Structure formats: structure tokens, C-alpha cells
Coordinates of C-alpha atoms and ligand atoms in Angstrom, one line a residue:
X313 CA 0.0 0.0 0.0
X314 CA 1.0 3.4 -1.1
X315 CA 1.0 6.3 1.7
X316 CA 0.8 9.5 0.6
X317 CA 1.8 12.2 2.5
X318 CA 2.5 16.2 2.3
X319 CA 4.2 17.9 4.7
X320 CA 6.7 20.9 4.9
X321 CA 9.4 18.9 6.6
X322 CA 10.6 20.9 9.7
X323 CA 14.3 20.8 10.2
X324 CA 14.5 22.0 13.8
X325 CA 12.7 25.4 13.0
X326 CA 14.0 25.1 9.3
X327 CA 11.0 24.5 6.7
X328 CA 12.4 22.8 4.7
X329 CA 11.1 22.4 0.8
X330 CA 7.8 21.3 0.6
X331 CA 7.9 18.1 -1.2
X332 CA 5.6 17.1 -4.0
X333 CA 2.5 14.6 -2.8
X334 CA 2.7 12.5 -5.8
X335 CA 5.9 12.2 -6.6
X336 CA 7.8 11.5 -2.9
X337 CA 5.3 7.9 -1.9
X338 CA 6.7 5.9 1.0
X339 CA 7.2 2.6 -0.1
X340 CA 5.8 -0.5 2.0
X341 CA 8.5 -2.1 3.7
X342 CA 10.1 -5.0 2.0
X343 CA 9.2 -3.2 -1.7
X344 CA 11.8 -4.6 -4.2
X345 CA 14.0 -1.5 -4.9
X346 CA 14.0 -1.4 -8.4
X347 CA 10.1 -2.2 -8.8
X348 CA 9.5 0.7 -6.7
X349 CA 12.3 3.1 -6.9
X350 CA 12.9 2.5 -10.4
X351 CA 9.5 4.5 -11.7
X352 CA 10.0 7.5 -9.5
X353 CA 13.3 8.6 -10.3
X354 CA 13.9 10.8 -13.0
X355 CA 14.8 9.0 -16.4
X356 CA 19.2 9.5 -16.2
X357 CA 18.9 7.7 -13.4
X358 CA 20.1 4.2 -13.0
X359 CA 19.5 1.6 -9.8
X360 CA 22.2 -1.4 -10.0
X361 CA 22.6 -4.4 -8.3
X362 CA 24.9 -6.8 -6.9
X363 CA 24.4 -9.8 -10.1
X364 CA 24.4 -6.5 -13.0
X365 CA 27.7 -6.6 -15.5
X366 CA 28.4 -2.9 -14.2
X367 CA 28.2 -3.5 -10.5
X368 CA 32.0 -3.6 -10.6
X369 CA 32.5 -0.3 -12.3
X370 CA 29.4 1.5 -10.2
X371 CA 30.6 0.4 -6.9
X372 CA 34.5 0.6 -7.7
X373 CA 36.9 2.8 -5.2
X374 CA 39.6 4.0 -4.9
X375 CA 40.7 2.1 -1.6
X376 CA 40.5 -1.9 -1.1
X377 CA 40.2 -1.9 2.7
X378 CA 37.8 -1.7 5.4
X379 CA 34.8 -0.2 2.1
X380 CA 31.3 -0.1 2.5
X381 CA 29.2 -2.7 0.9
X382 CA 26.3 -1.7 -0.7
X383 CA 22.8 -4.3 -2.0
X384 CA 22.2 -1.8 -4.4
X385 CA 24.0 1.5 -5.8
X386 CA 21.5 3.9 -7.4
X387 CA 23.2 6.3 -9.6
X388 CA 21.1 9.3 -9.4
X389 CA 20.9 12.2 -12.1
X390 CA 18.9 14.8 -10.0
X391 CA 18.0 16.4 -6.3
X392 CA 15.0 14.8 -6.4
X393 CA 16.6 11.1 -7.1
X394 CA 18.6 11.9 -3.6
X395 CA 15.9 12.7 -2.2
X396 CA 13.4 9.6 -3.8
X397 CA 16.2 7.7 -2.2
X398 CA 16.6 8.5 1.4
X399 CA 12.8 7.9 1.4
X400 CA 13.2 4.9 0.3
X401 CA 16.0 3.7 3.0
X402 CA 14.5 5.2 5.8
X403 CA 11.4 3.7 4.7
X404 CA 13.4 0.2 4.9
X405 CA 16.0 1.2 7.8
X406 CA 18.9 0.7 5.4
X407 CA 21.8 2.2 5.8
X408 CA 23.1 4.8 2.7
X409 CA 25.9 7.0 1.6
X410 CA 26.6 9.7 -1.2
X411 CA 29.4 8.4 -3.6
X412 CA 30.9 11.4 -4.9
X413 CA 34.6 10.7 -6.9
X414 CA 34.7 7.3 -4.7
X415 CA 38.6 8.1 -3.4
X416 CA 37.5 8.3 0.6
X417 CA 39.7 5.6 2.7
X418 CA 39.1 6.3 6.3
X419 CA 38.1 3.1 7.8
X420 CA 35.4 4.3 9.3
X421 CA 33.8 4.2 6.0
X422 CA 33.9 0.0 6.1
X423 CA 31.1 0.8 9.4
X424 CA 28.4 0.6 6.4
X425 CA 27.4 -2.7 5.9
X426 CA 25.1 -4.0 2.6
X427 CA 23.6 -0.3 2.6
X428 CA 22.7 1.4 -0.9
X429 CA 25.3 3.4 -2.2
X430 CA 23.9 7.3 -3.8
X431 CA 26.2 7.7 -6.5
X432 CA 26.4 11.2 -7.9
X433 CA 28.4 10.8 -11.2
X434 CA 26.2 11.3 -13.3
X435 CA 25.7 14.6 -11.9
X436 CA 28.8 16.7 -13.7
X437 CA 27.4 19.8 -14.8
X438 CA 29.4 23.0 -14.8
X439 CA 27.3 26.4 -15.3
X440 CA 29.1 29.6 -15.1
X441 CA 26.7 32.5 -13.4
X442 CA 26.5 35.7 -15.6
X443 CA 28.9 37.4 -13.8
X444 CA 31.3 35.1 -14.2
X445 CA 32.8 35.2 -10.5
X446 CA 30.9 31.9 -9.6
X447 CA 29.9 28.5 -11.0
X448 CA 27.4 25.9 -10.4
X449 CA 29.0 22.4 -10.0
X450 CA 27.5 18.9 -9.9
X451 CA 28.4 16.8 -6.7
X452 CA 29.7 14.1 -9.3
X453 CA 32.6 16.2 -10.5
X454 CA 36.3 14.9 -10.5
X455 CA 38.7 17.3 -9.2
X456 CA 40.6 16.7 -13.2
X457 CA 36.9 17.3 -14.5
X458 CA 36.2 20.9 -12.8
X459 CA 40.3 21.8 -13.7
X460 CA 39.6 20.7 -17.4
X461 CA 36.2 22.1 -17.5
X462 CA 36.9 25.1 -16.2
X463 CA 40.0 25.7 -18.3
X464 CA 38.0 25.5 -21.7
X465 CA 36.4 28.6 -20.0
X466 CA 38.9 30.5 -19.6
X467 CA 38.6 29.7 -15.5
X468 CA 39.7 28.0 -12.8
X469 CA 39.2 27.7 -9.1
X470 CA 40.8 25.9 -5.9
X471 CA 40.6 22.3 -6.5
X472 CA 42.8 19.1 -4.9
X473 CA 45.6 18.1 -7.0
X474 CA 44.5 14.3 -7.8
X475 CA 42.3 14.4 -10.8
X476 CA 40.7 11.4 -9.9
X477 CA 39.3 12.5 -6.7
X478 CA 35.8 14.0 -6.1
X479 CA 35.1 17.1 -5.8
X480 CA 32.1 16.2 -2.8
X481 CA 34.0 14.4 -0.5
X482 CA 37.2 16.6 -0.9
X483 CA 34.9 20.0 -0.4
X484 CA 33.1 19.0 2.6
X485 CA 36.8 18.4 4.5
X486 CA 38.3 21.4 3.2
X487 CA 39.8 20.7 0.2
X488 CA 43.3 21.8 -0.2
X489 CA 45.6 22.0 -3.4
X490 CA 48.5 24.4 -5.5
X491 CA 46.2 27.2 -5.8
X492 CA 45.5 27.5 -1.9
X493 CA 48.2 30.0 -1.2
X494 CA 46.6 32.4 -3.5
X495 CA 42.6 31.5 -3.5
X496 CA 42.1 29.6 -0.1
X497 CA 40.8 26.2 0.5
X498 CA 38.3 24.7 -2.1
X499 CA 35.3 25.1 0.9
X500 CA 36.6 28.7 1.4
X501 CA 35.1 29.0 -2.1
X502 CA 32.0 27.8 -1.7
X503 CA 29.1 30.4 -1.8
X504 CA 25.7 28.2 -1.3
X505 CA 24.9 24.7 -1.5
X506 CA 22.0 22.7 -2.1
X507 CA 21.8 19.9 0.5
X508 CA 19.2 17.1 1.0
X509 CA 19.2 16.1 4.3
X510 CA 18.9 12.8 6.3
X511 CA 14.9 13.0 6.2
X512 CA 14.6 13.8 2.4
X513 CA 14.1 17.5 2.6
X514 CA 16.5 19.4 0.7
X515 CA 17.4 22.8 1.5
X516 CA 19.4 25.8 0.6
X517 CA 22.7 26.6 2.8
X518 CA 25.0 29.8 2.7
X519 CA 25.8 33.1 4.7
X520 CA 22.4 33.9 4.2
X521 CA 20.4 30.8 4.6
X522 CA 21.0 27.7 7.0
X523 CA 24.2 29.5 8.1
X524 CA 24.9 27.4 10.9
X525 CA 24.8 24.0 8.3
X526 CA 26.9 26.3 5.7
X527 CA 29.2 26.5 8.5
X528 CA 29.4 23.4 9.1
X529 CA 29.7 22.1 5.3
X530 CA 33.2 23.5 5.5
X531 CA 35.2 21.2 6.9
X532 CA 32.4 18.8 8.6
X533 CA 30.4 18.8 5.9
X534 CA 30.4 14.6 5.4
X535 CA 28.1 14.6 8.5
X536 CA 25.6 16.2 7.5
X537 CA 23.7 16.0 4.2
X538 CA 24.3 14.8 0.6
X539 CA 25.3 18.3 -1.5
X540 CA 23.5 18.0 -4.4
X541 CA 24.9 21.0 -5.9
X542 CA 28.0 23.1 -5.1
X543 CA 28.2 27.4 -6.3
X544 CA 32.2 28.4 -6.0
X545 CA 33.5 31.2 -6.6
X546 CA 36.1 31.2 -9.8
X547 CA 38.5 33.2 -11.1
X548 CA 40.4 33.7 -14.1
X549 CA 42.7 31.5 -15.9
X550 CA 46.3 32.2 -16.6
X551 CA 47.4 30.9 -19.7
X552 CA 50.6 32.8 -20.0
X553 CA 51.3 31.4 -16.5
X554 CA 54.2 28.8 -16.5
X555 CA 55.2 26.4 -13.5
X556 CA 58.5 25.0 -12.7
X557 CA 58.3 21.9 -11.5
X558 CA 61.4 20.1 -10.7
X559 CA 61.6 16.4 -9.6
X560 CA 64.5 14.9 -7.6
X561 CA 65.6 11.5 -6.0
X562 CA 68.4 11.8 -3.3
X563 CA 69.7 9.3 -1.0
X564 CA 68.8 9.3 2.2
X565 CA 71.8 10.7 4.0
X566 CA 70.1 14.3 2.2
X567 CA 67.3 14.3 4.7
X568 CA 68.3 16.4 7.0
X569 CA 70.3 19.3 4.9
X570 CA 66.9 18.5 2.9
X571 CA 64.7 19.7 5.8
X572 CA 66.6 22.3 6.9
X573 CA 66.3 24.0 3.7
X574 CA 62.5 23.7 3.8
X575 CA 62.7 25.5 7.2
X576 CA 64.1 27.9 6.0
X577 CA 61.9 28.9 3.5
X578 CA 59.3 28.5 6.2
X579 CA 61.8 30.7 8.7
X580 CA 61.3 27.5 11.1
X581 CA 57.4 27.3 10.8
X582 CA 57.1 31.5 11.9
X583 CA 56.2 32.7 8.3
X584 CA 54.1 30.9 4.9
X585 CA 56.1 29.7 1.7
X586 CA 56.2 32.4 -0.8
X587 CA 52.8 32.5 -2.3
X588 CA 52.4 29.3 -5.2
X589 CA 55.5 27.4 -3.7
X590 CA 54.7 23.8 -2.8
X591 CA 57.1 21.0 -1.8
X592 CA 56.4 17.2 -2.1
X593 CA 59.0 15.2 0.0
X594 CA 58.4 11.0 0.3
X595 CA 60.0 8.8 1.5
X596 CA 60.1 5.5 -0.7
X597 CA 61.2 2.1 -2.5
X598 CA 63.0 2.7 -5.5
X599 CA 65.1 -0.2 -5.6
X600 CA 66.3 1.0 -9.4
X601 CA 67.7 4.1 -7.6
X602 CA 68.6 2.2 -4.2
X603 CA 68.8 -1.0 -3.7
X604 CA 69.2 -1.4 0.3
X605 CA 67.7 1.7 1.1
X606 CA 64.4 4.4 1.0
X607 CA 65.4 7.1 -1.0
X608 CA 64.1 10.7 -1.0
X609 CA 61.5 12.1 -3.9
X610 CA 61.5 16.2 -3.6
X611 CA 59.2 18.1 -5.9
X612 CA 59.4 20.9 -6.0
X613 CA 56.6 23.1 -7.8
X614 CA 56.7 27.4 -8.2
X615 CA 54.5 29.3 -10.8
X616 CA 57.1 32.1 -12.4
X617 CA 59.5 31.9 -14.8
X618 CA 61.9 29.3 -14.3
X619 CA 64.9 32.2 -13.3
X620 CA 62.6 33.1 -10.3
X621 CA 62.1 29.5 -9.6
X622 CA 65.8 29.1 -9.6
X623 CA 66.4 31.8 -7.7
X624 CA 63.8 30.9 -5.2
X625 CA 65.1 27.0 -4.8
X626 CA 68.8 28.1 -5.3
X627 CA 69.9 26.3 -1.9
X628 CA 68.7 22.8 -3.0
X629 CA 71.1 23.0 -6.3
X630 CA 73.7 22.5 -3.6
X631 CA 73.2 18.7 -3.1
X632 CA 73.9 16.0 -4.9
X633 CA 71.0 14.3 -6.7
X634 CA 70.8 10.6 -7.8
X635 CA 68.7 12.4 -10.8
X636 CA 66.6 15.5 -11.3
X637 CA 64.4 17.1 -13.8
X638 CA 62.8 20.1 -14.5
X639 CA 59.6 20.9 -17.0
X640 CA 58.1 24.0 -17.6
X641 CA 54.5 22.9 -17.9
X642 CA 51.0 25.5 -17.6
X643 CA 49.0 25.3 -14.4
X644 CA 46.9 22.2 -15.7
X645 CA 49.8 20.2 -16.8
X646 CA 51.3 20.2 -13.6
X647 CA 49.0 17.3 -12.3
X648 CA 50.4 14.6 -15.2
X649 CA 54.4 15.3 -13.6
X650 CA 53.8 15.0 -10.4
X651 CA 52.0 12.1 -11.3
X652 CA 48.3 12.5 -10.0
X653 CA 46.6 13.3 -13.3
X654 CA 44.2 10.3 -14.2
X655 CA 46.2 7.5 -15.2
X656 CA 49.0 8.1 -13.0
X657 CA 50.6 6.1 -10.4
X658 CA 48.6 8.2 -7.7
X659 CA 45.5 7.7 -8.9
X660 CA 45.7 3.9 -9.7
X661 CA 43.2 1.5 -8.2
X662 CA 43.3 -1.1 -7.0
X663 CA 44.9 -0.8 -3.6
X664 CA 44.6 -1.2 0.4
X665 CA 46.2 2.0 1.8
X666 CA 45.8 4.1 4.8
X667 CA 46.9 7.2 5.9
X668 CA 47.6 8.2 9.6
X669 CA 48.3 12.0 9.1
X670 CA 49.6 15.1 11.4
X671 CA 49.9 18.5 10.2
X672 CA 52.7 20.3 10.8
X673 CA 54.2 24.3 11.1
X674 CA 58.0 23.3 10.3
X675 CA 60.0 20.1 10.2
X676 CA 61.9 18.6 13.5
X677 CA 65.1 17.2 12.0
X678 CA 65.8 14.5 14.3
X679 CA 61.8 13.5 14.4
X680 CA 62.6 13.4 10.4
X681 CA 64.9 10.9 10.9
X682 CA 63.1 9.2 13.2
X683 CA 60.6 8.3 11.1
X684 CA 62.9 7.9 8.1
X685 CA 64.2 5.0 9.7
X686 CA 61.0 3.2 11.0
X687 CA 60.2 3.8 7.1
X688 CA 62.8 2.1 6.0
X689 CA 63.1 -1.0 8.9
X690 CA 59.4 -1.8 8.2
X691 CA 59.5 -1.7 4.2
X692 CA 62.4 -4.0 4.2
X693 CA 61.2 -6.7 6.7
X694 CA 57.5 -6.6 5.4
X695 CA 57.4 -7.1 1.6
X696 CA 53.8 -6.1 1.6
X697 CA 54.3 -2.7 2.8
X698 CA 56.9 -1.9 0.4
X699 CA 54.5 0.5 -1.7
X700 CA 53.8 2.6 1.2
X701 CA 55.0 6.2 0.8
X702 CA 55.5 8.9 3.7
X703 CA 54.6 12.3 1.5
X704 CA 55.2 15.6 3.3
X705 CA 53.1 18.3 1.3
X706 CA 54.2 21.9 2.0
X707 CA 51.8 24.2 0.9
X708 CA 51.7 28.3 0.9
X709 CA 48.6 29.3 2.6
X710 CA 48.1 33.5 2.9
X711 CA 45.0 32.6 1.5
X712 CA 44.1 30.0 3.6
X713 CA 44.8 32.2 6.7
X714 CA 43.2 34.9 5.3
X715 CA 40.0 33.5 6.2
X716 CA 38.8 34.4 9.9
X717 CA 39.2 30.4 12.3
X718 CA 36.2 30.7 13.4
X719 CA 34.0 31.1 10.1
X720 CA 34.2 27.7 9.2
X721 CA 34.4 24.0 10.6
X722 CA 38.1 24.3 9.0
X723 CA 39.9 23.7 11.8
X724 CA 43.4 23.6 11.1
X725 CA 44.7 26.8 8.8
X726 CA 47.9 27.7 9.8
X727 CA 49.7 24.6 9.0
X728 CA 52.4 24.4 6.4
X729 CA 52.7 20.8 6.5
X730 CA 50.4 18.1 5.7
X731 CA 52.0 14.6 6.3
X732 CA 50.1 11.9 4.3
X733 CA 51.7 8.6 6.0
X734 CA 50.3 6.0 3.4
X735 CA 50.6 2.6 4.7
X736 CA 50.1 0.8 1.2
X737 CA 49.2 -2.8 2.3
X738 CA 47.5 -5.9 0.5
X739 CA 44.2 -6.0 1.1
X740 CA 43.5 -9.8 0.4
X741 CA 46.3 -10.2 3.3
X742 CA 45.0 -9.6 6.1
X743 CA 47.9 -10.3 8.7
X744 CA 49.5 -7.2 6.6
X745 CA 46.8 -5.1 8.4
X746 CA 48.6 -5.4 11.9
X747 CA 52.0 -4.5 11.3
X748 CA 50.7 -1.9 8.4
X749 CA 48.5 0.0 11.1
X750 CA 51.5 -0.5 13.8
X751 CA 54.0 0.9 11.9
X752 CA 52.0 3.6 10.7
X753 CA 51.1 4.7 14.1
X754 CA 55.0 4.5 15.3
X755 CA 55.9 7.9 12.4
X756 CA 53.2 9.4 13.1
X757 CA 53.5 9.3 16.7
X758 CA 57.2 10.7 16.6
X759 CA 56.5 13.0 14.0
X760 CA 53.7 14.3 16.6
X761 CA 56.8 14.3 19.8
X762 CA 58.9 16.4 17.6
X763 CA 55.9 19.1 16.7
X764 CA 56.0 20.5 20.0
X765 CA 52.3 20.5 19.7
X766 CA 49.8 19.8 22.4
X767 CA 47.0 18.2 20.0
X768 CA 47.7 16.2 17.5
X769 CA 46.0 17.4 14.0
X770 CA 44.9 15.0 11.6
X771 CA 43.1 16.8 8.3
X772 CA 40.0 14.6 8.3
X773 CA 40.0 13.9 4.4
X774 CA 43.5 12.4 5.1
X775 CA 42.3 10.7 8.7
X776 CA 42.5 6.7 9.8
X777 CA 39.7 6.6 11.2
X778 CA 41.4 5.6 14.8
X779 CA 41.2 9.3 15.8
X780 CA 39.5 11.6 18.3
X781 CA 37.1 13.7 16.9
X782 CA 39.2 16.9 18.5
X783 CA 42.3 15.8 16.9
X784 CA 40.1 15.5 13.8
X785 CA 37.7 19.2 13.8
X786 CA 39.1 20.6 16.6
X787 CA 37.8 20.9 20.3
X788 CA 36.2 23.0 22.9
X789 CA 33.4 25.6 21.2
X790 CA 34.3 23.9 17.7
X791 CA 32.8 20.3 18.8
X792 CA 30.1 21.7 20.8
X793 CA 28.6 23.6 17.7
X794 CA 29.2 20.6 15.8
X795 CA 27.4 18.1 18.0
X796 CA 24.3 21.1 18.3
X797 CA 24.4 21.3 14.6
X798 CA 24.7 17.4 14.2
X799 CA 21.7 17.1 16.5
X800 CA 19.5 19.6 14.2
X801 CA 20.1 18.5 11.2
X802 CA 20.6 14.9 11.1
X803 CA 19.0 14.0 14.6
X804 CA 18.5 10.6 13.4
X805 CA 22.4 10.0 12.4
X806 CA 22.1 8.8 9.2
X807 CA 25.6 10.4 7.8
X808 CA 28.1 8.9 10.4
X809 CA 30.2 6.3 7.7
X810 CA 32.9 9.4 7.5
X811 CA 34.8 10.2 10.5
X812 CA 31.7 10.9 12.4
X813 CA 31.2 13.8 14.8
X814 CA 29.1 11.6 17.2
Ligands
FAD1295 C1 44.4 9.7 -5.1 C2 43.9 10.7 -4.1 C3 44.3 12.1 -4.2 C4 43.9 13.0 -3.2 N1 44.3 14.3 -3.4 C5 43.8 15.2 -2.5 C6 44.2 16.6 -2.6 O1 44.9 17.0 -3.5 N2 43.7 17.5 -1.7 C7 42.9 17.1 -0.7 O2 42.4 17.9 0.1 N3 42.5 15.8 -0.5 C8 43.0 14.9 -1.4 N4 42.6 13.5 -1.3 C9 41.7 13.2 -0.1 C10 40.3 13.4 -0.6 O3 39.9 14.7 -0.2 C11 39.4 12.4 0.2 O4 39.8 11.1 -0.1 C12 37.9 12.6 -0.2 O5 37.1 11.9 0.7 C13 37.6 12.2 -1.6 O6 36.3 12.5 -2.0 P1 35.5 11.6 -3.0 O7 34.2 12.3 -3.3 O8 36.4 11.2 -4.1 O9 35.3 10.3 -2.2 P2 33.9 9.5 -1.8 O10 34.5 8.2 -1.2 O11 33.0 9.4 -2.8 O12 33.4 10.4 -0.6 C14 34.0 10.6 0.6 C15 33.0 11.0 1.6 O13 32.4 12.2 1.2 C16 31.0 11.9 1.1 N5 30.5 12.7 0.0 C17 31.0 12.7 -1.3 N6 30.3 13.6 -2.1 C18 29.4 14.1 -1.3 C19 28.3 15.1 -1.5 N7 28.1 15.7 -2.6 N8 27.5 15.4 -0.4 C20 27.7 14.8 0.8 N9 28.7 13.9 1.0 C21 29.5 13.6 0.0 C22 30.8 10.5 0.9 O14 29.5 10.0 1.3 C23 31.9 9.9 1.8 O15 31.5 9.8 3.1 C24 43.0 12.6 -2.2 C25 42.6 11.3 -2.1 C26 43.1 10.3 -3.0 C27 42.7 8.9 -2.9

């Protein structure tokens, strides 16, 4: 039997769109999903399941571990598909999550068991406003699709670096990337979004309306909603604007003269990199290049000409390379060298890695080391790690401190360093799991002993999954408005697969 119902959902005092009697029905529990889902969603839309030939490709991710499992992924096309949808697992108690670019690997994402999956890619429009400041962007854009898209516009806007990953999930933590120094975080772009909340109403948030949940979007934003359409601002593109990029290997005795230059240009952690400049330092197996031992990968990556580069990264000419290279690229071809465009190395599925981060203001030398050599002890006894990379990403970020603490769920902004410890394990061997998580922990835990910090910072789109939610967003005032806001909006915790708040 059908039920019919229209209502203006309230939201905590927020009316919420009124939804449309005929079209939202409740289904009776234990309706097939297809048979009853299938007619009510809009015609681009697609439900699969489990026994289909593309189950594989609609339910594929980037990471092999600890994943949710779905009984049915419905590719939606529309607001109103998300919202048909929700109805429909609430309606049946079954668990569900948006699928934006598919690249999320906390394990806490592996808490949602045979749920369906809301896949957004087929949602990947991109509409440029009339004043050309601000686009509309589909929740099932690639970070490669907005940099491409925009481009052929003349535009372009904060986005990660990976092409592969989504633009959703990487939003809703903060989103940070090259262009960060100059235009902020990719959530400190974000002007409105559309969101359909954990009852089915969808609503409008921004700094006029919802403000609290547009707040919240920005940096927390996983636990809230499903964004079913994104309005950042954008700027103009540079096509005269070349980057130096300049890719070393060193052996590992470098590190610390490495690091020290890196500190300077950071004046020990007190002031930004110059606006543009970002460093990529990883420790890895490169067995061509050392056969005993890790070696050292520095990028090195500067818009200018590549005199002001050299000028700039003068003190690193001074050691002794196993190899280096430099290319002169434009903005967009900077992704394909450092090798995160689409079909590069960092972008390659299939895989079972995790990533036990810290943020940091300035490298401790002798924590560097530290950790350099529980690297290199673990990837030569265990085989199975040996893919596992420790990447220290030093971004500029005036921009990113530009924007007042408190006026987002952002927590972190005045960190050069993000350390993305990837424990790169097999999946199908489980007893890797153990020593992978162990020895993950053990750098992270002396890169946190040499920050001098008192809370350990983990960027949540980076996180395990095995942290506090203060180390995660933050604490005192920050997790109290987060657990009020939690509490009004999704009262019923439907969005908790993604380092949850609760
Ligand atoms: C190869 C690679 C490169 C990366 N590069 C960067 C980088 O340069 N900068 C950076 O900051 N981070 C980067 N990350 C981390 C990235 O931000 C996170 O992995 C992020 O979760 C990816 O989002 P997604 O949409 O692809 O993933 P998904 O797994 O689809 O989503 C992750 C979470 O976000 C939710 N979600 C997705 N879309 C929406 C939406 N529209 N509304 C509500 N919830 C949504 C999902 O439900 C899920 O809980 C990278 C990750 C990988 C694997």
C-alpha cells in the first residue's frame, strides 16, 4: 500500500522544501527497490545491483580496505533522485551514503554494511553564473573534471591536485591544493549549496540561509547532508602562467640538509612559503635508484618563470642528486608530472592503503629521521608494505589564513605541512593489516613528539579513522557547535560512515 503524505518537513525550526505529494510515496517495507524506486526517479537515473555486469564499475573505489558494501547502488541524475532515495531507506532502515569521486579511505567508511550506495556521477554539470565570478558544479565532479572544465572557460578555481578524486568528498573536509596560497581552501570558495538532508528535505545553505549548516559544510560537511549542488566562486585563468616543476631523487643521507632548507623557507614554521610554492618530500622504494635503502622524492613546484624558480630553490642545487628534472608545464599540466593526473601512479586502483596524518608548522630534524628509519626497517622486513610512501606536502597558505578560524568548521589553517603517511598494504592479506597500522602509528607518533604540539592534528579527508574527533575538527566551542548542529540536522544519524562527529 501506497502512503501519501504532504508535509513541509521541519528541520529544527527550518522549513524545509515542501515536497511534491505525488511524486515523494513511502514505499511499504520490503518493496523490491527497483520495482519501486525505479519508476519515481527521473529518467538519467540508474538503480544497479549486486548480479548486473556494471556492479563492478558502479561500486569501484579507490581504496581496497575496510569499504562499505552496498545491496544496491542507485546512480542518481537529479535532487530529487537523492531525495526519492533517502525515502526509500528510511522507509526500509537501510543504511546509505553519497558516492561522490569514490577516493574516501578512512576506515570508518567500512562501518556501512550492505547499505545502498547514492552515487552522484552522473551529476557533472558545470554552469558559469552571468557574472562570471561563480559556477554551479555537480556533486559528481572529479577534481581533473572541474580543472579541465573550467579551463575550456577560460577559469579556474581551488581544487585538490588528484584528478581522480571527487570534488564532494574533498569540499566537505576542506579541500586543499596548489592554488591554496593564492585563493584559499576549495570550501573557502563555496558560496551556497543545495543539500538534501537525512529526512529527504533538501534545503538551501549559505551566509544567508542555514548559516549554521553552511558553516558546518566546510570542513564537517560529510556529516551532515548529501550536496546536491555546489556554487564556487572562480577566477580567471592564466594561460601565460608557466610552473616549474622540478623532480629529484636523493639518497637518504640528504634528509636532513633536505629539511633544513625547507625550514628555511618557512623561517622555522614562523612565516608561509612564498605565495604558489609547494614541496612534495616522500620517503620510498625505489630499488632502481637504491637497492638497500628508501630514498628521498623532492618536488618541487613554483609558478614564475623558471629564473625566479631558480632563484627561489637556489639552496637545493647544492646537493647532490641521484637524478633531477625540471619541465616548464602550464597550471593544468602540472597534475600529469607530479603524477596525479588520471592514469598516473597516484590515482591507480586497485589498492589497500591508509593514511595516519599530522599536520605540521615546520619540520623537526631528528623526528625526520626518526621516522625515516622506522620507514625504511618496516618496508624491508615486510614485503607487503613496500609501496607505502610517507609524502610531506608543504603548501603556501596566505589565502588560507586569510579566512577568519572561526567562520568555518576548517579547523586547522595555519599549518604548512600536511603529512600523508600511506601505509600501502595488501588488502587480500589480512595479517599485513597489523604490522601496516603498527607501523604507521609508530611515524606518526614521533613526527607528533617532535611538533611540539599539544593536539595532534589529523586533516580529516587524510584521517585513519582511529582518531578523536578533537584531533580531527578541533575541540572546545568547535565540537560543541558541531554536536548542536549534528543534532539539528541529522538528529537521526544517518551520515556517520565518515569520521563521524558523534
Ligand atoms: C588519489 C587521491 C588524491 C587526493 N588528493 C587530495 C588533494 O589533493 N587534496 C585534498 O584535500 N584531498 C585529497 N585527497 C583526499 C580526498 O579529499 C578524500 O579522499 C575525499 O574523501 C575524496 O572524496 P570523493 O568524493 O572522491 O570520495 P567518496 O568516497 O565518494 O566520498 C568521501 C565521503 O564524502 C561523502 N561525499 C562525497 N560527495 C558528497 C556530497 N556531494 N555530499 C555529501 N557527502 C558527500 C561520501 O559520502 C563519503 O562519506 C586525495 C585522495 C586520493 C585517494
Amino acid at each position: 500500500m501506497k502512503i501519501r503524505y504532504s508535509i513541509s518537513l521541519l528541520v529544527a525550526g527550518v522549513v524545509s522544501t515542501l515536497l511534491d505529494a505525488e511524486f515523494f510515496s513511502i514505499p511499504s517495507p520490503g518493496t523490491d527497490i527497483t520495482a519501486f524506486l525505479g519508476p519515481r526517479l527521473s529518467s538519467n537515473a540508474a538503480i544497479i545491483l549486486p548480479n548486473q555486469p556494471n556492479w563492478a564499475n558502479a561500486s569501484a573505489r579507490w581504496q581496497g580496505y575496510s569499504i562499505p558494501t552496498y545491496q544496491a547502488v542507485v546512480e542518481v541524475s537529479t535532487e530529487k533522485d537523492i531525495q526519492q532515495t533517502i525515502l526509500f531507506a528510511n522507509n526500509h532502515s537501510i543504511p546509505f551514503i553519497a558516492i561522490g569521486g569514490g577516493h574516501g579511505y578512512t576506515t570508518t567508511m567500512g562501518r556501512m554494511k550492505n547499505g545502498i550506495g547514492i552515487s552522484l556521477k552522473r551529476m557533472k554539470t558545470i554552469e558559469l553564473d552571468k557574472n562570471n565570478n561563480t559556477a554551479h558544479f555537480g556533486p559528481g565532479l572529479t577534481n581533473g573534471e572541474v580543472l579541465r572544465g573550467l579551463e575550456a572557460l577560460g577559469k579556474r578555481t581551488a581544487t585538490g591536485n588528484c584528478e581522480c578524486a571527487g570534488l564532494g568528498g574533498l569540499l566537505l573536509g576542506g579541500g586543499k591544493g596548489l592554488l591554496q596560497g593564492r585563493f584559499g581552501l576549495v570550501a573557502d570558495n563555496l558560496v551556497e549549496a543545495r543539500v538534501v538532508l537525512a529526512n529527504g528535505s533538501a534545503i538551501t545553505a549559505s551566509i544567508n540561509s542555514n548559516t549554521d549548516l553552511f558553516w558546518a559544510l566546510k570542513g564537517a560537511g560529510h556529516n551532515f547532508g548529501i550536496v546536491s549542488e555546489f556554487h564556487q566562486r572562480i577566477y580567471s585563468s592564466e594561460p601565460e602562467e608557466k610552473w616549474v616543476v622540478t623532480e629529484s631523487f636523493f639518497t637518504q643521507d640528504k634528509l636532513e640538509i633536505l629539511v633544513q632548507i625547507m625550514n628555511g623557507l618557512l623561517d622555522n614554521g614562523k612565516t608561509p612559503y612564498p605565495v604558489g610554492l609547494a614541496t612534495f618530500l616522500g620517503f620510498m622504494r625505489s630499488p632502481e635508484r637504491d637497492s638497500t635503502k628508501a630514498v628521498l622524492r623532492l618536488l618541487l613546484i613554483h609558478p614564475g618563470s623558471k629564473k625566479e624558480a631558480a632563484r627561489l630553490l637556489q639552496p637545493f642545487d647544492s646537493i647532490t642528486p641521484i637524478s633531477r628534472q625540471t619541465s616548464v608545464t602550464k597550471y593544468t599540466g602540472v597534475v600529469k608530472i607530479i603524477g596525479v593526473s588520471d592514469d598516473g601512479p597516484g590515482c591507480r586502483p586497485p589498492g589497500a592503503r591508509h593514511s595516519l596524518p599530522i599536520s605540521l608548522l615546520s619540520y623537526n630534524v631528528d623526528a625526520m629521521r626518526e621516522a625515516y628509519t622506522i620507514f625504511n626497517n618496516y618496508t624491508a622486513q615486510h614485503e607487503e608494505l613496500s609501496k607505502s610512501a610517507v609524502l610531506f606536502e608543504g603548501y603556501s597558505t596566505q589565502a588560507v589564513r586569510a579566512v577568519a578560524e572561526e567562520s568555518t568548521a576548517v579547523s586547522d589553517r595555519q599549518f604548512n605541512i600536511l603529512v600523508g603517511n600511506f601505509v600501502h598494504h595488501s588488502a587480500a592479506a589480512i595479517v599485513a593489516v597489523e604490522p601496516a597500522y603498527l607501523y604507521g602509528r609508530k611515524i606518526r607518533d614521533v613526527l607528533f613528539a617532535g611538533s611540539g604540539l599539544g593536539r595532534l592534528p589529523a586533516y580529516v579527508n587524510y584521517a585513519y579513522g582511529d582518531e578523536t574527533v578533537e584531533q580531527i575538527y578541533g575541540d572546545g566551542w568547535r565540537m560543541e557547535k558541531l554536536r548542536r548542529l549534528k543534532k539539528e540536522y541529522d538528529p537521526s544519524e544517518r551520515f556517520n560512515f565518515y569520521n563521524p562527529i558523534v
